[in-house]
Amino acid sequence: MSIGEKIQKIAGNTQDAKAPFKGVYARLISVSPITFRIDMKLDVKKKFIIFPKGMNFTIEDIGKKYLFLKDYGGQQYFFMYEVEEE
């Protein structure tokens, strides 16, 4: 690996470290099992989501929009809050 390639790799890693999370919107599509649809194409189940203690959803919550933080690798989602519809 050349010096230039090493510098590019280091710069890329530094850039990644600046933004370890990305905000994403999702809609609740099922409460049993708890499932959210992100970007109208990816269904994420409860085991990949970190919720605040005591967080519960009911049938009335289906279709509501929520904000999550997605970790850089896309392996975990952190529940933030319900988003007010416009």
Short mmCIF file of C-alpha atoms in Angstrom, two decimals:
data_model
loop_
_atom_site.label_atom_id
_atom_site.label_comp_id
_atom_site.label_asym_id
_atom_site.label_seq_id
_atom_site.Cartn_x
_atom_site.Cartn_y
_atom_site.Cartn_z
CA MET A 1 0.00 0.00 0.00
CA SER A 2 1.41 3.35 -1.03
CA ILE A 3 1.67 6.38 1.26
CA GLY A 4 -1.18 8.03 -0.65
CA GLU A 5 -3.43 5.00 -0.16
CA LYS A 6 -2.60 4.91 3.55
CA ILE A 7 -3.47 8.60 3.90
CA GLN A 8 -6.77 8.06 2.08
CA LYS A 9 -7.61 5.13 4.37
CA ILE A 10 -6.81 7.15 7.50
CA ALA A 11 -8.84 10.10 6.21
CA GLY A 12 -11.75 7.78 5.46
CA ASN A 13 -11.62 6.27 8.95
CA THR A 14 -11.52 9.75 10.47
CA GLN A 15 -14.56 10.79 8.46
CA ASP A 16 -16.42 7.66 9.57
CA ALA A 17 -15.65 8.41 13.21
CA LYS A 18 -17.16 11.90 12.90
CA ALA A 19 -20.57 10.47 12.00
CA PRO A 20 -21.03 7.14 13.77
CA PHE A 21 -24.83 7.50 13.60
CA LYS A 22 -27.33 8.53 10.98
CA GLY A 23 -30.91 9.65 11.61
CA VAL A 24 -33.55 7.56 9.83
CA TYR A 25 -37.35 7.63 9.81
CA ALA A 26 -39.46 4.52 10.17
CA ARG A 27 -43.09 3.54 10.46
CA LEU A 28 -44.39 0.93 12.84
CA ILE A 29 -45.91 -1.84 10.73
CA SER A 30 -46.50 -4.55 13.35
CA VAL A 31 -46.74 -4.87 17.12
CA SER A 32 -46.47 -8.67 17.19
CA PRO A 33 -43.63 -8.97 16.51
CA ILE A 34 -42.58 -5.32 16.81
CA THR A 35 -41.43 -4.35 13.33
CA PHE A 36 -40.58 -1.00 11.77
CA ARG A 37 -40.24 -0.23 8.06
CA ILE A 38 -37.36 2.09 7.21
CA ASP A 39 -37.20 3.97 3.90
CA MET A 40 -40.19 1.98 2.59
CA LYS A 41 -37.98 -1.04 1.93
CA LEU A 42 -36.23 -2.39 5.03
CA ASP A 43 -38.16 -4.11 7.82
CA VAL A 44 -36.36 -4.03 11.18
CA LYS A 45 -37.41 -6.26 14.05
CA LYS A 46 -37.19 -5.54 17.78
CA LYS A 47 -33.95 -7.50 18.30
CA PHE A 48 -32.06 -4.89 16.23
CA ILE A 49 -33.56 -1.89 18.08
CA ILE A 50 -32.56 -0.40 21.43
CA PHE A 51 -35.59 1.07 23.21
CA PRO A 52 -35.94 3.11 26.41
CA LYS A 53 -36.99 1.02 29.40
CA GLY A 54 -40.74 0.43 29.50
CA MET A 55 -41.39 1.36 25.86
CA ASN A 56 -44.60 -0.28 24.62
CA PHE A 57 -46.55 -0.07 21.39
CA THR A 58 -50.22 -0.79 20.74
CA ILE A 59 -52.27 -1.40 17.60
CA GLU A 60 -53.13 2.31 17.61
CA ASP A 61 -49.44 3.09 17.01
CA ILE A 62 -49.28 1.16 13.72
CA GLY A 63 -48.56 3.56 10.86
CA LYS A 64 -47.05 6.26 13.07
CA LYS A 65 -43.69 7.74 12.10
CA TYR A 66 -40.66 7.51 14.40
CA LEU A 67 -37.07 8.73 14.40
CA PHE A 68 -34.17 6.33 14.97
CA LEU A 69 -30.41 6.66 15.05
CA LYS A 70 -28.76 3.97 12.95
CA ASP A 71 -25.23 2.97 13.89
CA TYR A 72 -22.57 3.27 11.21
CA GLY A 73 -22.64 -0.43 10.36
CA GLY A 74 -26.44 -0.54 10.24
CA GLN A 75 -26.56 -3.34 12.79
CA GLN A 76 -28.45 -1.50 15.53
CA TYR A 77 -31.08 1.20 15.67
CA PHE A 78 -31.63 3.49 18.65
CA PHE A 79 -35.25 4.56 19.16
CA MET A 80 -35.50 8.33 19.67
CA TYR A 81 -39.13 9.53 19.54
CA GLU A 82 -42.38 9.75 17.59
CA VAL A 83 -42.34 12.31 14.79
CA GLU A 84 -45.28 14.68 14.41
CA GLU A 85 -46.98 14.24 11.03
CA GLU A 86 -47.34 17.32 8.87
#
